[in-house]
XYZ file of C-alpha atoms in Angstrom:
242
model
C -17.197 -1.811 -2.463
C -15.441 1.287 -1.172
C -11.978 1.491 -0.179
C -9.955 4.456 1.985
C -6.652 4.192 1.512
C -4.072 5.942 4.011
C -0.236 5.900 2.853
C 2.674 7.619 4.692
C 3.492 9.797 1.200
C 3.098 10.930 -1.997
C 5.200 8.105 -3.408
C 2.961 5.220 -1.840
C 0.010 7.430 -2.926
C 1.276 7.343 -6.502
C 2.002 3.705 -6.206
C -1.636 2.797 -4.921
C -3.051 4.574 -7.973
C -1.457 2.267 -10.551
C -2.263 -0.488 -8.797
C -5.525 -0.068 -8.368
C -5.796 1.183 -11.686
C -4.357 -2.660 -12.554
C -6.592 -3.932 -10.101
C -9.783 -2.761 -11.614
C -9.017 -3.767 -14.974
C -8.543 -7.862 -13.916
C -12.297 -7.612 -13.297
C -14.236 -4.654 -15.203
C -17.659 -5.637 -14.124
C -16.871 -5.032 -10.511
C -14.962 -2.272 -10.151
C -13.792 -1.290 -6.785
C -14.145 2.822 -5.604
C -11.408 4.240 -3.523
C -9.992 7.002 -2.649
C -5.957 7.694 -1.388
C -5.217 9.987 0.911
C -1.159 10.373 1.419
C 0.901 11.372 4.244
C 3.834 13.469 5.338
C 5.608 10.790 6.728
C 4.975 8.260 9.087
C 5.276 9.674 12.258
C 4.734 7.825 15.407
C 1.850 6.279 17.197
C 0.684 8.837 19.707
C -0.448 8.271 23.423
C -1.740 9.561 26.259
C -3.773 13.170 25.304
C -2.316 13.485 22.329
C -3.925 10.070 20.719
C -7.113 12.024 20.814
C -6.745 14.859 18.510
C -3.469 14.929 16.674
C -3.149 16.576 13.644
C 0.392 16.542 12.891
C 0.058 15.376 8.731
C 1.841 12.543 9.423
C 0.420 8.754 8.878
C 0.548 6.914 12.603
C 0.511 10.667 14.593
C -2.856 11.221 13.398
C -3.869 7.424 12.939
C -6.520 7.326 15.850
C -8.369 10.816 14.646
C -8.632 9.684 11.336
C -9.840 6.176 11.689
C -12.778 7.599 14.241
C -13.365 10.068 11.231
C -13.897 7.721 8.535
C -15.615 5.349 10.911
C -18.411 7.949 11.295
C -18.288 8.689 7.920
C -18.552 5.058 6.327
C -20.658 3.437 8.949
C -23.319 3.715 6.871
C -22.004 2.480 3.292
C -21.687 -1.049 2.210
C -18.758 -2.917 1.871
C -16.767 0.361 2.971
C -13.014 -0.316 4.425
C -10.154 1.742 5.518
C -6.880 0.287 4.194
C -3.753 1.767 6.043
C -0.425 1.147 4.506
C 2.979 1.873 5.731
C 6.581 0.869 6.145
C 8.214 -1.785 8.238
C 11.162 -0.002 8.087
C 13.351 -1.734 10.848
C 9.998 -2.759 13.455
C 9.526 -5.784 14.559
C 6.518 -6.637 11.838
C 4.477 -8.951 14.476
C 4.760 -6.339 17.207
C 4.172 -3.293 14.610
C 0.802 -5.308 13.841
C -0.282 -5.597 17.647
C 0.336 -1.961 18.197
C -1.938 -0.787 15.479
C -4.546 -3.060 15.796
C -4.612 -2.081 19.703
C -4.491 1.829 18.243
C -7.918 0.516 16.338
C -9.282 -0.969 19.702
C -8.631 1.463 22.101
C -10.255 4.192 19.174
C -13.053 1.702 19.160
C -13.176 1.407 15.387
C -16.255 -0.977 14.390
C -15.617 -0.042 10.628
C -13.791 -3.121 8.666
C -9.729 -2.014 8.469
C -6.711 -3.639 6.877
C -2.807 -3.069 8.008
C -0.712 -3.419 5.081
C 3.295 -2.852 6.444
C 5.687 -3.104 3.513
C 8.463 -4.683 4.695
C 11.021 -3.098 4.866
C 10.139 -0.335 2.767
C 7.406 -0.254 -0.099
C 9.995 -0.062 -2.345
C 10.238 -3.598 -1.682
C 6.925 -4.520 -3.274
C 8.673 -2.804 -6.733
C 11.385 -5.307 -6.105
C 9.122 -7.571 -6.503
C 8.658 -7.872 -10.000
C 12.137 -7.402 -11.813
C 9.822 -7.263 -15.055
C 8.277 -4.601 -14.289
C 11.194 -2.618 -13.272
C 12.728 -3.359 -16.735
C 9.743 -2.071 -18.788
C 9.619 0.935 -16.408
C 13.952 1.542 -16.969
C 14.813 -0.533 -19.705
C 18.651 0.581 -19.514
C 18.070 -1.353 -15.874
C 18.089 -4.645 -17.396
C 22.085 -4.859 -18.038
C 22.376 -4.350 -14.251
C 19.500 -5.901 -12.453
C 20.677 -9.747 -12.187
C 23.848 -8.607 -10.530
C 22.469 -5.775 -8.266
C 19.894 -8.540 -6.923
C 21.999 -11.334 -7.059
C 22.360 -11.218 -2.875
C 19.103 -9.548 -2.168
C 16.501 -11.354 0.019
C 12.502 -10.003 -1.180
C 11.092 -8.297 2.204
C 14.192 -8.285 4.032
C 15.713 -4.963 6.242
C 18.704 -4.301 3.823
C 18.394 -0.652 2.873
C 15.561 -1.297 0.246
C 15.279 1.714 -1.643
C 19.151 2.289 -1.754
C 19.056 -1.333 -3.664
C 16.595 -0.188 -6.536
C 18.362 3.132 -6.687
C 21.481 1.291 -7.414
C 19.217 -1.275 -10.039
C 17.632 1.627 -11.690
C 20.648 4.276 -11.625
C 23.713 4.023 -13.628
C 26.779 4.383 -12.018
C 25.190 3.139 -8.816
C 24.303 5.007 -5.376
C 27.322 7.536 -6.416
C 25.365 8.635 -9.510
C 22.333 9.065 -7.372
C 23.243 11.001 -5.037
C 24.836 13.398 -7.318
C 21.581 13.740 -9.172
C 19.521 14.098 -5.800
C 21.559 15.927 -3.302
C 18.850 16.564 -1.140
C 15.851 14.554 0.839
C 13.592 16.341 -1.688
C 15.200 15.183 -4.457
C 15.158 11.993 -3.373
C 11.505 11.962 -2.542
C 10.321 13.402 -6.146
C 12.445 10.552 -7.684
C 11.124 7.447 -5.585
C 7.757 8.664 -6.390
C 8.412 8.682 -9.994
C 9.973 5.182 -9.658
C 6.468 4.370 -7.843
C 4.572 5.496 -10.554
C 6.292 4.145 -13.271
C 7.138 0.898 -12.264
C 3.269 0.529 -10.624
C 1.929 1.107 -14.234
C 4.174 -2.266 -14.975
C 3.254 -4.519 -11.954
C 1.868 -8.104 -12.087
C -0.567 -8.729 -8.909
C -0.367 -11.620 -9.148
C 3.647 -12.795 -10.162
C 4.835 -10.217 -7.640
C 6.867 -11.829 -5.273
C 7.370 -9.947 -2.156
C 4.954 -11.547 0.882
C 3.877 -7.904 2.167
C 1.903 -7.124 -1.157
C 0.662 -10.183 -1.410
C -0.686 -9.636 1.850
C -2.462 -6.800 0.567
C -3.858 -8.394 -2.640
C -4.946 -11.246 -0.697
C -6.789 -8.962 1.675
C -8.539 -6.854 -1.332
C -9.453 -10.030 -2.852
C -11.269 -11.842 0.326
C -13.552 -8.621 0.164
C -14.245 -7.789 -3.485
C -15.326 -11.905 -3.232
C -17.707 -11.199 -0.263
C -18.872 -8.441 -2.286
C -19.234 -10.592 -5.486
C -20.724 -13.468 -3.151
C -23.309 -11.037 -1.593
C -24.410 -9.691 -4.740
C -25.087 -13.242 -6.626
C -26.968 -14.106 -3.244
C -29.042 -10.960 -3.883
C -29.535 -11.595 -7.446
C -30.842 -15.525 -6.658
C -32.979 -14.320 -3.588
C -34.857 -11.628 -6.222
C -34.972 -14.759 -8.943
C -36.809 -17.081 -6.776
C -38.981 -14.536 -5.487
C -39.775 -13.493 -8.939
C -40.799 -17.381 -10.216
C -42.839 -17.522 -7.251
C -45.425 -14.544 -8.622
């Protein structure tokens, strides 16, 4: 099983690595390849002439070029996917999900593909396991039950701004003092990503959008699993049969 990844930046690039890394060690005898390629940004989905050949280095611009690429290039192998994941951010999530599926049609991608949207923002998936955020910061844990105490998991409520105040002391404030510019603050969510995706539990995490994604990794390292004991049974009886 092979899986493409495409994420909007370097800090949902980091994050895929330790999760996958935590992925791959719940079942060592089938590991899963992959291979993340981040963004520079999001962008926006393209139309007209410019869906064709867009190379802009941002995630949804160039969406259409790069899923014909890596449906040439994976046609061939096995239990190959592409796995796109981006933010919500304030789309509608239903709507968000007909637009790039239609991208997918209308590109007339054959190869298997998932859409994983992080709603509202992937920092949201962090959120989701308040463990994990206090073996990542453990000075966090004096301030995390009342930082959270009104937050909803997967809700459009200025996500990342909420875990900067959980992880931060002295609140937004602080932060911004430490990270004055959109730089800054980029460097420091992906070291947030990092660390706290070293910590995460796949499987206690409780935001919806990454279970999403679990669920949909799951269905096809089963099929893979599946297809392989078939295989194995098939060459047994054929075997006893000599």
């Amino acid at each position: 099983m092979f899986v493409q990844f495409l994420v909007e930046d370097i800090s949902g690039g980091k994050f895929l690595q330790a999760f996958m890394e935590n992925y791959n060690a719940e079942m060592p005898e089938v590991q899963v390849e992959y291979d993340i390629k981040p963004y520079r940004g999001i962008g926006n989905i393209p139309k007209g002439a410019n869906a064709k050949n867009n190379k802009s280095g941002q995630l949804l611009s160039d969406l259409p070029k790069r899923l014909r690429a890596f449906n040439a290039a994976l046609m061939n192998q096995p239990d190959a996917c592409v796995v796109v994941v981006l933010d919500n951010d304030t789309r509608d999530t239903e709507e968000f999900y007909r637009q790039l599926n239609q991208l997918a049609e209308d590109a007339q991608i054959v190869l298997d593909r998932v859409f994983c949207i992080a709603v509202e923002e992937m920092e949201a998936w962090l959120l989701g396991d308040r463990d994990a955020i206090i073996a990542a910061f453990p000075d966090a844990a004096s301030r995390i039950s009342t930082k959270l105490l009104n937050y909803q998991q997967d809700s459009i409520c200025g996500t990342w701004e909420i875990l900067a105040e959980v992880i931060t002391k002295g609140g937004m404030t602080a932060f911004r003092k430490k990270n004055p510019t959109s730089h800054d603050i980029g460097l420091t969510k992906s070291a947030w990503a990092e660390r706290i995706g070293k910590h995460i539990s796949i499987r206690k995490n409780k935001s919806p959008s990454f279970q999403q994604m679990v669920r949909a990794l799951d269905a096809r390292r089963e099929a893979c699993l599946s297809a392989a004991k078939a295989e194995q049974e098939k060459t047994l009886a054929s075997s006893m049969m000599k």
